[in-house]
Amino acid sequence: MLLFSPSLVLAQDTEAAQAEQKAERLEESVVSGDIDAHDGEPITRSEAQAVDPDGGAPLDDPLTCLARTLYWEAKGQGANEMEAVANVVLNRLASKNFPDSVCAVVQDGSEQGSCQFSWWCDGRPDHVVEDGPYETAKEVARRTLNGDLDDRTRGALFFHHRGVSPGWSRTFTRTAETREFLFYAPAEGEM
């Protein structure tokens, strides 16, 4: 028999709210270019896991937007692949050529029908269907927003799966590759 515990639900809601506030502060420090200004407490593992527990919440906070992006772009590929995709999102967030919030970076291009992240405009439901990979995605998102990941893509702003060959990839410099993805940045002075 499962018992409903209002105090447990309240604790999870509090943790989620704390994680969202911390993520927004880090997001602001990345956009301002002063990552060292983020002197607040890091997002804890339990706080991150409390955010969007069922994988169906609205995409309105940095942690949920980043975790859902990592889940849909690299689920089944493992944490290393998710980390590299997270690097691209954070690199875009820091670039003056892209929107100034994680959610806006993820949703960029949807108004023109040419989404930067394919899962956002593929017409399929965006609710999480596998708990394990989503927990991994939230952990990678937490570490990313806490500034705990090195940029394994060397400043990449673009990436694609190895199984495709988009025309735009010939106009940029390849900066890194993983088992599943190739990463690119514009040449110096472009964009």
Short mmCIF file of C-alpha atoms in Angstrom, two decimals:
data_model
loop_
_atom_site.label_atom_id
_atom_site.label_comp_id
_atom_site.label_asym_id
_atom_site.label_seq_id
_atom_site.Cartn_x
_atom_site.Cartn_y
_atom_site.Cartn_z
CA MET A 1 0.00 0.00 0.00
CA LEU A 2 1.40 3.39 -1.04
CA LEU A 3 0.86 6.23 1.37
CA PHE A 4 0.72 9.85 0.24
CA SER A 5 3.10 12.00 2.21
CA PRO A 6 2.40 15.75 1.95
CA SER A 7 5.68 16.53 3.72
CA LEU A 8 7.65 14.54 1.11
CA VAL A 9 5.90 16.35 -1.74
CA LEU A 10 6.56 19.72 -0.07
CA ALA A 11 10.25 18.85 0.39
CA GLN A 12 10.56 17.88 -3.30
CA ASP A 13 8.80 21.08 -4.38
CA THR A 14 11.15 23.13 -2.19
CA GLU A 15 14.21 21.37 -3.61
CA ALA A 16 12.96 21.91 -7.16
CA ALA A 17 12.35 25.61 -6.53
CA GLN A 18 15.84 26.01 -5.04
CA ALA A 19 17.42 24.26 -8.04
CA GLU A 20 15.52 26.46 -10.49
CA GLN A 21 16.62 29.66 -8.69
CA LYS A 22 20.25 28.53 -8.61
CA ALA A 23 20.13 27.56 -12.30
CA GLU A 24 18.74 30.97 -13.24
CA ARG A 25 21.57 32.71 -11.37
CA LEU A 26 24.18 30.66 -13.20
CA GLU A 27 22.42 31.26 -16.51
CA GLU A 28 22.66 35.02 -15.88
CA SER A 29 26.38 34.79 -15.07
CA VAL A 30 27.08 32.89 -18.31
CA VAL A 31 25.17 35.47 -20.37
CA SER A 32 26.98 38.36 -18.68
CA GLY A 33 30.30 36.70 -19.43
CA ASP A 34 31.23 36.68 -15.76
CA ILE A 35 31.02 33.01 -14.84
CA ASP A 36 33.10 33.75 -11.74
CA ALA A 37 30.25 36.00 -10.54
CA HIS A 38 28.24 32.87 -9.81
CA ASP A 39 29.12 32.68 -6.15
CA GLY A 40 25.91 31.06 -5.01
CA GLU A 41 25.53 27.53 -3.80
CA PRO A 42 25.71 24.82 -6.45
CA ILE A 43 22.63 22.85 -7.41
CA THR A 44 22.63 19.61 -5.43
CA ARG A 45 21.96 16.21 -6.93
CA SER A 46 18.67 15.84 -5.01
CA GLU A 47 17.54 19.34 -6.01
CA ALA A 48 18.17 18.56 -9.69
CA GLN A 49 16.32 15.25 -9.50
CA ALA A 50 13.33 17.00 -7.86
CA VAL A 51 12.90 19.29 -10.90
CA ASP A 52 10.46 17.91 -13.49
CA PRO A 53 10.32 14.45 -11.89
CA ASP A 54 8.01 12.96 -14.52
CA GLY A 55 9.64 14.57 -17.56
CA GLY A 56 6.51 16.37 -18.65
CA ALA A 57 6.69 19.81 -17.05
CA PRO A 58 6.54 22.97 -19.14
CA LEU A 59 9.92 24.04 -20.50
CA ASP A 60 10.25 27.21 -18.49
CA ASP A 61 13.40 26.85 -16.40
CA PRO A 62 17.05 26.30 -17.36
CA LEU A 63 17.43 22.91 -15.70
CA THR A 64 14.35 21.39 -17.33
CA CYS A 65 15.17 22.83 -20.77
CA LEU A 66 18.74 21.60 -20.65
CA ALA A 67 17.90 18.17 -19.22
CA ARG A 68 15.13 17.57 -21.76
CA THR A 69 17.48 18.62 -24.58
CA LEU A 70 20.18 16.24 -23.41
CA TYR A 71 17.62 13.48 -23.04
CA TRP A 72 16.14 13.86 -26.52
CA GLU A 73 19.36 14.69 -28.38
CA ALA A 74 21.54 12.03 -26.76
CA LYS A 75 19.46 9.55 -24.76
CA GLY A 76 20.82 6.06 -25.10
CA GLN A 77 24.26 7.50 -25.87
CA GLY A 78 25.51 7.91 -22.31
CA ALA A 79 26.70 10.75 -20.13
CA ASN A 80 29.76 11.63 -22.26
CA GLU A 81 27.62 12.36 -25.29
CA MET A 82 25.14 14.33 -23.17
CA GLU A 83 28.00 16.37 -21.70
CA ALA A 84 29.22 17.36 -25.16
CA VAL A 85 25.71 18.43 -26.21
CA ALA A 86 25.44 20.41 -22.95
CA ASN A 87 28.70 22.16 -23.86
CA VAL A 88 27.13 23.36 -27.11
CA VAL A 89 24.07 24.75 -25.29
CA LEU A 90 26.27 26.60 -22.78
CA ASN A 91 28.58 27.88 -25.55
CA ARG A 92 25.54 29.26 -27.35
CA LEU A 93 24.27 30.83 -24.15
CA ALA A 94 27.61 32.62 -23.78
CA SER A 95 27.62 33.79 -27.43
CA LYS A 96 26.14 37.16 -28.39
CA ASN A 97 24.81 35.51 -31.57
CA PHE A 98 22.31 33.32 -29.73
CA PRO A 99 19.47 33.94 -27.25
CA ASP A 100 20.22 34.76 -23.63
CA SER A 101 18.48 31.93 -21.79
CA VAL A 102 18.89 28.17 -21.92
CA CYS A 103 15.24 27.70 -22.92
CA ALA A 104 15.50 30.30 -25.70
CA VAL A 105 18.69 28.66 -27.00
CA VAL A 106 16.93 25.29 -27.10
CA GLN A 107 13.84 26.72 -28.80
CA ASP A 108 15.79 28.96 -31.20
CA GLY A 109 14.57 28.82 -34.78
CA SER A 110 11.17 27.33 -34.04
CA GLU A 111 9.44 30.53 -35.12
CA GLN A 112 10.96 30.05 -38.60
CA GLY A 113 10.40 26.29 -38.63
CA SER A 114 14.13 25.53 -38.61
CA CYS A 115 14.87 24.44 -35.07
CA GLN A 116 18.46 24.33 -33.91
CA PHE A 117 17.70 21.27 -31.77
CA SER A 118 15.72 18.74 -33.79
CA TRP A 119 13.69 17.33 -30.93
CA TRP A 120 12.04 20.68 -30.34
CA CYS A 121 10.31 20.81 -33.74
CA ASP A 122 9.96 17.16 -34.70
CA GLY A 123 6.21 17.14 -34.07
CA ARG A 124 6.43 14.29 -31.56
CA PRO A 125 5.45 14.45 -27.89
CA ASP A 126 8.29 15.75 -25.70
CA HIS A 127 7.43 13.88 -22.51
CA VAL A 128 10.14 11.61 -21.14
CA VAL A 129 9.56 7.91 -21.70
CA GLU A 130 12.62 6.40 -19.96
CA ASP A 131 13.40 7.30 -16.35
CA GLY A 132 17.03 6.14 -16.22
CA PRO A 133 18.33 8.21 -19.16
CA TYR A 134 16.34 11.22 -17.92
CA GLU A 135 17.92 10.95 -14.47
CA THR A 136 21.32 10.92 -16.22
CA ALA A 137 20.32 13.95 -18.30
CA LYS A 138 19.28 15.87 -15.17
CA GLU A 139 22.58 15.02 -13.49
CA VAL A 140 24.56 16.21 -16.52
CA ALA A 141 22.42 19.36 -16.67
CA ARG A 142 23.11 19.98 -12.98
CA ARG A 143 26.86 19.59 -13.42
CA THR A 144 26.76 21.82 -16.51
CA LEU A 145 24.85 24.61 -14.80
CA ASN A 146 27.12 24.36 -11.77
CA GLY A 147 30.10 24.97 -14.08
CA ASP A 148 31.58 21.55 -13.28
CA LEU A 149 32.15 20.38 -16.87
CA ASP A 150 35.13 21.12 -19.06
CA ASP A 151 34.24 22.10 -22.61
CA ARG A 152 35.08 18.92 -24.48
CA THR A 153 33.86 20.53 -27.73
CA ARG A 154 36.43 23.35 -27.69
CA GLY A 155 33.88 26.13 -28.14
CA ALA A 156 31.52 24.39 -30.56
CA LEU A 157 28.25 26.12 -31.35
CA PHE A 158 26.91 23.41 -33.67
CA PHE A 159 26.83 19.62 -33.82
CA HIS A 160 25.21 16.79 -35.71
CA HIS A 161 24.96 13.04 -35.48
CA ARG A 162 27.56 11.10 -37.46
CA GLY A 163 24.77 9.48 -39.46
CA VAL A 164 23.87 12.72 -41.26
CA SER A 165 25.86 15.20 -43.32
CA PRO A 166 24.22 18.63 -43.26
CA GLY A 167 25.41 21.18 -45.82
CA TRP A 168 26.21 23.75 -43.12
CA SER A 169 28.90 21.48 -41.67
CA ARG A 170 31.21 22.30 -44.60
CA THR A 171 31.16 25.99 -43.72
CA PHE A 172 32.44 25.58 -40.14
CA THR A 173 35.57 24.25 -38.49
CA ARG A 174 35.28 20.87 -36.80
CA THR A 175 36.42 21.29 -33.20
CA ALA A 176 35.72 17.88 -31.66
CA GLU A 177 34.05 14.56 -32.09
CA THR A 178 32.57 11.91 -29.87
CA ARG A 179 31.46 8.40 -30.65
CA GLU A 180 28.09 9.70 -31.94
CA PHE A 181 28.49 13.40 -32.79
CA LEU A 182 30.67 15.87 -34.68
CA PHE A 183 31.08 19.41 -33.30
CA TYR A 184 31.76 22.69 -35.11
CA ALA A 185 32.50 26.35 -34.56
CA PRO A 186 32.60 29.23 -37.00
CA ALA A 187 36.04 30.30 -38.17
CA GLU A 188 37.55 33.26 -36.34
CA GLY A 189 35.60 36.42 -37.21
CA GLU A 190 32.57 34.61 -38.68
CA MET A 191 29.10 35.06 -37.21
#
